[in-house]
CSV table of C-alpha atoms and ligand atoms in Angstrom, one decimal:
chain,number,residue,atom,x,y,z
H,1,MET,CA,8.7,-7.8,19.1
H,2,THR,CA,7.3,-6.2,16.0
H,3,LEU,CA,8.0,-2.7,15.8
H,4,ARG,CA,4.6,-0.8,16.0
H,5,GLU,CA,6.8,-0.5,19.8
H,6,ALA,CA,9.3,1.3,18.4
H,7,PRO,CA,9.4,4.6,19.6
H,8,LEU,CA,7.4,7.6,18.8
H,9,VAL,CA,9.1,10.8,17.5
H,10,PHE,CA,8.8,13.3,16.3
H,11,SER,CA,11.8,15.2,14.6
H,12,PRO,CA,12.7,18.2,13.7
H,13,PRO,CA,10.8,20.4,16.1
H,14,LEU,CA,7.6,21.9,15.3
H,15,ALA,CA,8.9,25.4,16.2
H,16,ARG,CA,11.7,25.1,13.3
H,17,LEU,CA,9.3,23.9,10.5
H,18,LYS,CA,7.6,27.0,9.7
H,19,THR,CA,9.8,27.7,6.5
H,20,ALA,CA,8.8,24.3,4.5
H,21,LEU,CA,5.6,24.6,3.1
H,22,PRO,CA,4.7,24.3,-0.4
H,23,THR,CA,4.9,28.7,-1.9
H,24,ALA,CA,4.0,29.8,-5.0
H,25,ALA,CA,7.1,29.0,-5.8
H,26,GLY,CA,7.2,25.7,-6.1
H,27,PRO,CA,5.4,22.8,-4.6
H,28,LEU,CA,7.3,20.3,-1.2
H,29,VAL,CA,9.8,18.4,-1.8
H,30,ASP,CA,12.0,16.6,0.6
H,31,THR,CA,15.9,16.7,0.1
H,32,LEU,CA,15.6,13.8,-3.1
H,33,GLY,CA,13.4,16.9,-5.3
H,34,ARG,CA,10.4,14.6,-4.4
H,35,PRO,CA,7.3,15.9,-4.3
H,36,LEU,CA,4.5,14.7,-1.9
H,37,ARG,CA,1.4,13.5,-3.9
H,38,ASP,CA,0.6,10.3,-3.1
H,39,LEU,CA,-0.4,9.5,0.8
H,40,ARG,CA,-1.4,5.7,1.9
H,41,ILE,CA,-3.9,5.6,5.3
H,42,SER,CA,-3.6,1.9,7.0
H,43,VAL,CA,-7.6,2.4,8.4
H,44,THR,CA,-7.0,-0.9,10.8
H,45,ASP,CA,-3.5,-3.6,11.9
H,46,ARG,CA,-6.2,-6.2,11.9
H,47,CYS,CA,-6.6,-9.1,9.0
H,48,ASN,CA,-9.1,-12.2,8.5
H,49,PHE,CA,-6.2,-13.9,5.6
H,50,ARG,CA,-2.0,-14.9,7.2
H,51,CYS,CA,-0.7,-14.4,4.1
H,52,GLY,CA,3.2,-15.8,4.9
H,53,TYR,CA,4.8,-13.1,3.0
H,54,CYS,CA,3.0,-10.1,4.9
H,55,MET,CA,1.5,-11.5,8.7
H,56,PRO,CA,2.6,-15.2,9.2
H,57,LYS,CA,0.6,-17.3,11.1
H,58,GLN,CA,3.2,-18.2,13.3
H,59,VAL,CA,3.6,-14.7,13.8
H,60,PHE,CA,0.3,-13.5,13.9
H,61,ASP,CA,-1.5,-16.2,15.9
H,62,LYS,CA,-3.5,-15.2,19.2
H,63,HIS,CA,-1.7,-13.9,21.2
H,64,HIS,CA,-0.7,-11.0,19.2
H,65,GLU,CA,-2.2,-8.4,20.4
H,66,PHE,CA,-4.0,-5.8,18.6
H,67,LEU,CA,-3.8,-2.1,18.2
H,68,PRO,CA,-6.8,-1.2,20.9
H,69,HIS,CA,-9.6,0.7,19.5
H,70,ALA,CA,-8.8,3.9,21.2
H,71,HIS,CA,-5.4,4.0,19.5
H,72,LEU,CA,-6.9,3.8,15.9
H,73,LEU,CA,-7.1,7.2,14.9
H,74,SER,CA,-10.8,8.2,14.1
H,75,PHE,CA,-12.9,9.3,10.7
H,76,GLU,CA,-12.8,12.4,12.1
H,77,GLU,CA,-9.3,12.8,12.6
H,78,ILE,CA,-7.9,11.1,9.3
H,79,GLU,CA,-10.1,13.5,7.6
H,80,ARG,CA,-8.6,16.5,9.1
H,81,LEU,CA,-5.0,14.8,8.8
H,82,ALA,CA,-6.0,14.1,5.0
H,83,ARG,CA,-7.0,17.4,4.3
H,84,VAL,CA,-3.7,18.6,5.5
H,85,PHE,CA,-2.1,16.4,3.9
H,86,VAL,CA,-3.8,18.0,0.5
H,87,GLY,CA,-2.8,21.2,1.3
H,88,LEU,CA,0.4,20.0,0.8
H,89,GLY,CA,0.3,19.5,-2.8
H,90,VAL,CA,-1.3,15.3,-1.7
H,91,GLU,CA,-3.5,14.3,-4.9
H,92,LYS,CA,-3.8,10.7,-4.5
H,93,LEU,CA,-4.9,8.9,-1.4
H,94,ARG,CA,-4.8,5.0,-0.8
H,95,ILE,CA,-7.3,3.4,1.8
H,96,THR,CA,-5.1,0.5,3.0
H,97,GLY,CA,-3.6,-1.7,6.0
H,98,GLY,CA,-4.7,-4.9,7.3
H,99,GLU,CA,-7.3,-5.5,5.6
H,100,PRO,CA,-9.3,-2.2,5.2
H,101,THR,CA,-13.2,-3.3,4.7
H,102,LEU,CA,-12.6,-4.6,8.2
H,103,ARG,CA,-12.7,-1.6,9.7
H,104,ARG,CA,-16.7,-0.8,10.5
H,105,GLY,CA,-18.5,2.1,8.4
H,106,LEU,CA,-15.2,2.3,5.7
H,107,GLU,CA,-18.4,3.5,3.6
H,108,ASN,CA,-18.7,6.3,5.9
H,109,LEU,CA,-14.8,7.8,6.0
H,110,ILE,CA,-14.9,6.9,2.5
H,111,ALA,CA,-17.7,9.3,1.8
H,112,MET,CA,-15.9,12.6,3.6
H,113,LEU,CA,-12.1,11.2,1.7
H,114,ALA,CA,-14.1,12.3,-0.8
H,115,GLN,CA,-15.2,15.7,0.2
H,116,LEU,CA,-11.5,16.5,-0.1
H,117,ARG,CA,-10.5,18.9,-3.4
H,118,THR,CA,-7.2,20.2,-4.4
H,119,PRO,CA,-6.3,23.4,-3.0
H,120,ASP,CA,-7.4,24.1,-7.3
H,121,GLY,CA,-10.9,22.7,-7.0
H,122,ARG,CA,-10.1,19.1,-8.3
H,123,GLU,CA,-11.3,15.8,-7.1
H,124,LEU,CA,-8.9,13.3,-6.0
H,125,ASP,CA,-7.9,10.3,-6.5
H,126,LEU,CA,-9.3,7.9,-4.3
H,127,THR,CA,-8.8,4.3,-3.9
H,128,LEU,CA,-8.8,1.0,-1.6
H,129,THR,CA,-6.6,-1.7,-1.8
H,130,THR,CA,-8.1,-4.9,-0.4
H,131,ASN,CA,-7.9,-8.8,-0.3
H,132,GLY,CA,-10.7,-8.7,-2.0
H,133,SER,CA,-12.4,-11.1,0.9
H,134,THR,CA,-15.8,-8.9,1.8
H,135,LEU,CA,-15.7,-7.6,-1.7
H,136,ALA,CA,-18.9,-9.6,-2.6
H,137,LYS,CA,-21.1,-7.9,0.3
H,138,LYS,CA,-19.8,-4.3,-0.1
H,139,ALA,CA,-18.4,-3.0,-3.4
H,140,SER,CA,-21.6,-1.0,-4.0
H,141,GLY,CA,-21.8,0.3,-0.7
H,142,LEU,CA,-18.1,1.8,-1.2
H,143,LYS,CA,-19.1,3.0,-4.7
H,144,ALA,CA,-22.2,5.0,-3.4
H,145,ALA,CA,-20.1,6.1,-1.3
H,146,GLY,CA,-17.7,7.9,-3.5
H,147,LEU,CA,-14.4,5.4,-4.2
H,148,LYS,CA,-13.7,5.7,-7.1
H,149,ARG,CA,-11.2,2.6,-7.9
H,150,LEU,CA,-10.0,-0.6,-6.5
H,151,THR,CA,-7.6,-2.4,-5.7
H,152,VAL,CA,-7.4,-6.5,-5.2
H,153,SER,CA,-4.6,-8.8,-4.0
H,154,LEU,CA,-4.8,-12.4,-6.0
H,155,ASP,CA,-1.5,-14.8,-5.6
H,156,GLY,CA,-3.4,-17.1,-7.4
H,157,LEU,CA,-6.3,-18.9,-9.2
H,158,ASP,CA,-5.9,-22.3,-8.0
H,159,ASP,CA,-7.9,-22.7,-5.4
H,160,ALA,CA,-5.1,-25.1,-3.0
H,161,VAL,CA,-2.3,-22.5,-4.4
H,162,PHE,CA,-4.4,-19.5,-2.9
H,163,GLN,CA,-5.3,-21.4,0.2
H,164,ARG,CA,-2.0,-22.1,1.2
H,165,MET,CA,-0.9,-18.4,0.8
H,166,ASN,CA,-3.6,-16.9,2.1
H,167,ASP,CA,-3.6,-19.5,4.8
H,168,VAL,CA,-7.0,-19.4,6.1
H,169,GLY,CA,-8.9,-21.2,3.4
H,170,PHE,CA,-10.3,-18.6,1.9
H,171,PRO,CA,-11.3,-19.8,-1.3
H,172,VAL,CA,-11.1,-18.1,-5.0
H,173,ALA,CA,-14.2,-18.4,-6.1
H,174,ASP,CA,-15.4,-15.4,-3.3
H,175,VAL,CA,-12.6,-13.4,-4.3
H,176,LEU,CA,-13.1,-13.6,-8.3
H,177,ASP,CA,-17.3,-13.7,-7.4
H,178,GLY,CA,-16.0,-9.7,-5.8
H,179,ILE,CA,-14.0,-8.9,-8.2
H,180,HIS,CA,-16.7,-8.9,-10.3
H,181,VAL,CA,-19.2,-7.2,-8.2
H,182,ALA,CA,-16.8,-4.6,-7.8
H,183,GLN,CA,-16.6,-4.4,-11.7
H,184,ALA,CA,-20.7,-4.2,-12.2
H,185,ALA,CA,-20.6,-1.5,-8.8
H,186,GLY,CA,-18.5,1.4,-11.3
H,187,LEU,CA,-15.4,0.4,-9.2
H,188,GLY,CA,-13.0,-0.2,-12.3
H,189,PRO,CA,-10.4,-0.2,-14.1
H,190,ILE,CA,-9.8,-2.7,-10.8
H,191,LYS,CA,-6.1,-3.5,-11.0
H,192,VAL,CA,-5.1,-6.9,-9.4
H,193,ASN,CA,-1.6,-7.3,-7.3
H,194,MET,CA,0.0,-11.0,-7.1
H,195,VAL,CA,2.6,-11.3,-4.9
H,196,VAL,CA,4.9,-13.4,-7.0
H,197,GLN,CA,6.8,-15.8,-4.6
H,198,ARG,CA,9.5,-18.0,-6.6
H,199,GLY,CA,8.4,-22.0,-6.0
H,200,VAL,CA,5.7,-20.4,-4.1
H,201,ASN,CA,2.8,-19.3,-6.3
H,202,ASP,CA,5.2,-19.1,-9.6
H,203,ASP,CA,3.1,-21.4,-11.3
H,204,GLN,CA,0.4,-19.0,-11.2
H,205,ILE,CA,1.6,-16.9,-13.1
H,206,LEU,CA,0.5,-17.5,-16.4
H,207,PRO,CA,-3.5,-18.9,-15.5
H,208,MET,CA,-3.5,-15.4,-14.7
H,209,ALA,CA,-2.4,-13.3,-17.5
H,210,ARG,CA,-4.8,-15.8,-19.5
H,211,HIS,CA,-7.5,-15.4,-16.8
H,212,PHE,CA,-7.6,-11.6,-17.0
H,213,ARG,CA,-6.3,-10.8,-20.3
H,214,ASN,CA,-9.6,-9.6,-22.8
H,215,SER,CA,-11.3,-8.7,-18.9
H,216,GLY,CA,-10.5,-5.6,-18.4
H,217,VAL,CA,-9.0,-5.7,-15.2
H,218,VAL,CA,-4.9,-4.6,-14.9
H,219,LEU,CA,-3.0,-7.6,-13.7
H,220,ARG,CA,-0.1,-6.5,-11.6
H,221,PHE,CA,2.9,-8.8,-10.6
H,222,ILE,CA,4.8,-7.8,-7.7
H,223,GLU,CA,8.3,-8.6,-6.3
H,224,TYR,CA,8.5,-10.4,-3.1
H,225,MET,CA,9.5,-7.5,-0.4
H,226,ASP,CA,11.4,-7.4,2.4
H,227,VAL,CA,9.8,-5.7,4.3
H,228,GLY,CA,9.1,-5.9,8.3
H,229,ALA,CA,10.9,-8.4,10.8
H,230,THR,CA,8.6,-11.3,10.3
H,231,ASN,CA,8.1,-13.2,7.0
H,232,GLY,CA,11.7,-14.7,6.2
H,233,TRP,CA,12.6,-12.9,3.5
H,234,ARG,CA,15.4,-14.8,1.2
H,235,MET,CA,16.2,-13.0,-2.0
H,236,ASP,CA,16.3,-16.6,-3.8
H,237,GLN,CA,12.6,-16.6,-3.5
H,238,VAL,CA,12.9,-13.2,-5.5
H,239,LEU,CA,11.9,-13.9,-9.0
H,240,PRO,CA,12.7,-11.3,-10.8
H,241,SER,CA,10.1,-9.2,-12.7
H,242,ALA,CA,11.9,-9.4,-16.2
H,243,GLU,CA,11.5,-14.0,-15.7
H,244,VAL,CA,7.7,-13.0,-15.3
H,245,GLN,CA,7.5,-11.2,-18.2
H,246,ARG,CA,9.9,-13.7,-20.2
H,247,ARG,CA,7.2,-16.3,-19.1
H,248,ILE,CA,4.6,-14.2,-20.2
H,249,ALA,CA,6.2,-13.5,-22.9
H,250,THR,CA,6.4,-17.0,-24.7
H,251,GLU,CA,2.7,-17.3,-24.5
H,252,PHE,CA,1.6,-13.1,-25.2
H,253,PRO,CA,4.0,-10.9,-26.9
H,254,LEU,CA,4.0,-7.6,-24.8
H,255,THR,CA,4.2,-4.3,-26.0
H,256,PRO,CA,5.8,-0.9,-24.1
H,257,LEU,CA,3.7,1.7,-22.2
H,258,SER,CA,4.3,5.1,-21.1
H,259,HIS,CA,4.2,5.4,-16.9
H,260,SER,CA,0.7,6.8,-16.8
H,261,ALA,CA,1.9,9.2,-13.7
H,262,PRO,CA,5.2,10.5,-12.1
H,263,GLY,CA,5.9,7.7,-9.7
H,264,GLU,CA,4.2,5.6,-11.1
H,265,THR,CA,5.2,2.2,-8.8
H,266,ALA,CA,4.1,0.0,-12.2
H,267,GLU,CA,6.3,-0.4,-15.6
H,268,ARG,CA,3.2,-1.0,-17.9
H,269,TRP,CA,3.0,-2.8,-20.9
H,270,THR,CA,0.1,-4.0,-23.2
H,271,TYR,CA,-1.0,-7.3,-24.6
H,272,ALA,CA,0.4,-7.0,-28.5
H,273,ASP,CA,-2.8,-8.7,-29.8
H,274,GLY,CA,-5.1,-5.6,-27.5
H,275,GLY,CA,-5.4,-8.2,-24.9
H,276,GLY,CA,-5.2,-5.3,-22.4
H,277,GLU,CA,-2.9,-3.9,-19.5
H,278,ILE,CA,-0.4,-5.3,-17.5
H,279,GLY,CA,2.3,-4.6,-14.7
H,280,PHE,CA,5.1,-5.1,-13.3
H,281,ILE,CA,6.2,-3.4,-9.9
H,282,SER,CA,9.9,-4.7,-10.1
H,283,SER,CA,10.9,-2.9,-6.5
H,284,VAL,CA,13.4,-5.0,-5.3
H,285,THR,CA,15.4,-5.9,-9.2
H,286,GLN,CA,15.0,-2.6,-10.4
H,287,ALA,CA,14.5,0.6,-7.2
H,288,PHE,CA,12.0,3.2,-7.9
H,289,CYS,CA,13.5,5.5,-4.6
H,290,GLY,CA,14.2,8.4,-7.2
H,291,ASP,CA,10.4,9.7,-8.1
H,292,CYS,CA,8.0,8.1,-4.7
H,293,ASN,CA,6.2,10.5,-3.8
H,294,ARG,CA,4.1,8.8,-1.0
H,295,ALA,CA,3.8,8.9,2.3
H,296,ARG,CA,2.4,6.5,5.1
H,297,LEU,CA,0.3,7.2,7.5
H,298,SER,CA,-0.3,4.1,10.2
H,299,THR,CA,-3.2,3.2,11.8
H,300,GLU,CA,-2.4,5.3,15.0
H,301,GLY,CA,-1.3,8.2,13.6
H,302,ARG,CA,2.4,7.9,12.9
H,303,LEU,CA,3.8,9.5,9.6
H,304,TYR,CA,6.6,7.2,7.9
H,305,THR,CA,8.1,8.5,4.9
H,306,CYS,CA,9.1,5.0,3.4
H,307,LEU,CA,7.8,1.4,3.4
H,308,PHE,CA,10.8,0.3,4.8
H,309,ALA,CA,11.0,3.3,7.8
H,310,HIS,CA,12.3,2.0,11.4
H,311,ARG,CA,10.9,5.3,12.8
H,312,GLY,CA,7.1,7.1,12.6
H,313,HIS,CA,6.3,10.5,13.5
H,314,ASP,CA,3.7,10.7,15.9
H,315,LEU,CA,0.8,13.3,14.5
H,316,ARG,CA,-1.9,11.5,16.9
H,317,GLY,CA,0.0,13.3,19.5
H,318,LEU,CA,-0.6,16.6,17.5
H,319,LEU,CA,-4.4,15.8,17.0
H,320,ARG,CA,-5.2,15.1,20.5
H,321,GLY,CA,-4.4,16.4,24.5
H,322,VAL,CA,-3.0,18.5,25.5
H,323,ASP,CA,-0.1,18.8,22.9
H,324,ALA,CA,-3.1,19.7,19.9
H,325,VAL,CA,-1.7,21.6,17.6
H,326,ASP,CA,-4.7,23.6,14.3
H,327,ASP,CA,-4.4,22.5,11.1
H,328,GLY,CA,-1.2,25.5,10.1
H,329,GLN,CA,1.1,23.8,12.6
H,330,LEU,CA,-0.3,20.7,11.4
H,331,ALA,CA,0.8,21.7,8.1
H,332,SER,CA,4.2,22.8,9.3
H,333,ALA,CA,5.1,19.8,11.1
H,334,ILE,CA,4.3,17.6,8.4
H,335,ALA,CA,6.1,19.6,5.7
H,336,GLY,CA,9.1,19.6,8.0
H,337,VAL,CA,9.3,15.9,8.0
H,338,TRP,CA,8.9,16.0,4.2
H,339,GLY,CA,11.4,18.5,4.2
H,340,GLY,CA,13.6,16.7,5.5
H,341,ARG,CA,13.5,13.3,4.1
H,342,GLU,CA,16.0,11.2,2.8
H,343,ASP,CA,15.0,8.1,2.5
H,344,ARG,CA,15.7,5.6,-0.4
H,345,TYR,CA,16.1,2.1,0.4
H,346,SER,CA,14.8,-0.1,-2.2
H,347,GLN,CA,18.1,1.9,-4.0
H,348,LEU,CA,20.6,1.3,-0.2
H,349,ARG,CA,18.8,-3.0,-0.1
H,350,GLY,CA,22.3,-5.5,0.4
H,351,THR,CA,24.9,-2.3,1.9
H,352,ALA,CA,25.6,-2.4,5.1
H,353,GLN,CA,23.5,0.6,6.3
H,354,ALA,CA,20.1,-1.3,4.9
H,355,ALA,CA,20.5,-3.9,6.9
H,356,ALA,CA,21.5,-2.1,10.3
H,357,GLU,CA,18.1,-0.5,10.4
H,358,PRO,CA,15.1,-2.4,12.0
H,359,ARG,CA,11.5,-2.3,9.7
H,360,VAL,CA,8.1,-1.7,10.7
H,361,GLU,CA,5.4,-4.2,9.6
H,362,MET,CA,3.5,-3.8,6.5
H,363,HIS,CA,0.4,-4.6,7.6
H,364,TYR,CA,0.7,-2.1,10.1
H,365,ILE,CA,1.8,1.0,8.0
H,366,GLY,CA,0.2,-0.4,4.9
H,367,GLY,CA,1.1,-1.7,1.2
U,401,SAM,N1,-4.8,-6.8,2.9
U,401,SAM,C1,-5.0,-6.0,2.1
U,401,SAM,C2,-4.4,-6.5,1.0
U,401,SAM,O1,-4.1,-7.5,0.8
U,401,SAM,O2,-4.5,-5.9,-0.6
U,401,SAM,C3,-3.8,-4.2,1.9
U,401,SAM,C4,-3.2,-4.1,3.0
U,401,SAM,S1,-1.6,-5.7,2.0
U,401,SAM,C5,-0.7,-5.1,3.4
U,401,SAM,C6,-1.1,-4.7,0.8
U,401,SAM,C7,-0.4,-5.1,-0.1
U,401,SAM,O3,1.2,-4.8,0.5
U,401,SAM,C8,-1.0,-6.4,-0.8
U,401,SAM,O4,-1.4,-5.6,-2.3
U,401,SAM,C9,-0.2,-7.7,-0.7
U,401,SAM,O5,-0.2,-8.5,-1.5
U,401,SAM,C10,1.5,-7.0,-0.4
U,401,SAM,N2,2.2,-7.2,0.2
U,401,SAM,C11,1.9,-7.4,1.4
U,401,SAM,N3,3.8,-8.1,2.2
U,401,SAM,C12,4.2,-8.0,1.2
U,401,SAM,C13,5.3,-8.6,0.5
U,401,SAM,N4,6.0,-9.1,1.4
U,401,SAM,N5,6.5,-8.1,-0.8
U,401,SAM,C14,5.2,-8.1,-1.7
U,401,SAM,N6,3.9,-7.0,-1.8
U,401,SAM,C15,4.0,-7.7,-0.6
U,402,SF4,FE1,-3.6,-9.2,5.1
U,402,SF4,FE2,-3.4,-8.5,3.0
U,402,SF4,FE3,-1.4,-8.7,4.1
U,402,SF4,FE4,-2.5,-10.8,3.1
U,402,SF4,S1,-1.5,-9.1,2.5
U,402,SF4,S2,-2.4,-10.4,5.5
U,402,SF4,S3,-4.4,-9.8,2.9
U,402,SF4,S4,-2.7,-7.6,4.6
U,403,SF4,FE1,9.8,5.2,-1.5
U,403,SF4,FE2,11.0,3.9,0.0
U,403,SF4,FE3,9.8,2.1,-1.4
U,403,SF4,FE4,12.0,4.4,-1.8
U,403,SF4,S1,12.0,2.0,-0.9
U,403,SF4,S2,10.1,3.6,-3.4
U,403,SF4,S3,11.6,5.3,-1.2
U,403,SF4,S4,8.5,3.9,-0.3
């Protein structure tokens, strides 16, 4: 069973949530003082890849039941929720999935979200994470709709390694082509995320660094994480960022950069010879829960306050049918969830408490 079937919960009840809204005195914060700034919206639980660390083929085979269309939030529902989240302090929206570009008419959603403004009138940072497989076709339409920039996931340059990683035989040349098209369309600076698995694709670290140096693309290495319950994660498959960095530094000396924004997941570095920026996301070896300001909205409208959460709060139920509420009540409900947030899984990883809890699948709540 995947955790999609976990029980719907909504706590604390709406009635007790009136006081949690942000006020002139300060922003909405959780129990650890972390503000709500970043909303990741999953627009589909489907994907055309079967990366072993995310949707292993043996589990997500032809018998796997994806969500029926009626369960998905509509674009209007997503826009309404995003608007309420922005009123509560969110400044960054990331569209994700599954593979978000598979959602039909995604450009229309982008166009709706691009109209949103912060309470003091600023544009949002509107971005998308994609496996890059459809970019050659879709990048210019996404840009025209108002997308600002994007992140492409790419786990190797060698075609055999990449095809083994995506497990559907998708050629690396098509993703590289998509990245070029997206750059030409003005969707830069593009970030490329590479999940590193020891003994699986760690031989691709240096080829990837060589390829993306001086290209305007920011390559970032992600430690393989224990998300979900289906990828068979083992600590010995995690190659710590420190080791990735050491390998790169043998060929290209690196200099540290400061964090660009609070809650930024990546440690930013630059090639000492001016070859551009490079980053490391060390969620396993150097937990960054301390300033985590990210909320996640699942494809069917549940709010998750951590990537490793096992329970979501059903917001869709507050949008539809007899339990439907107005925007003010919706804001109170979301503020109540955030105000009670205690999540810090990565800091607790390895403890009995963390091991005891089941976890939701990543393709469902979005990475
Ligand atoms: N399909 C899109 C893609 O791959 O970019 C968006 C969704 S995917 C779930 C979002 C990100 O999560 C990707 O960069 C992917 O590499 C990352 N991811 C998935 N499973 C992971 C794991 N077990 N450890 C680390 N990163 C993971
Ligand atoms: Fe699909 Fe992205 Fe998961 Fe790979 S990481 S299986 S591309 S959702
Ligand atoms: Fe944020 Fe949860 Fe990741 Fe910690 S483990 S950084 S709280 S998403």
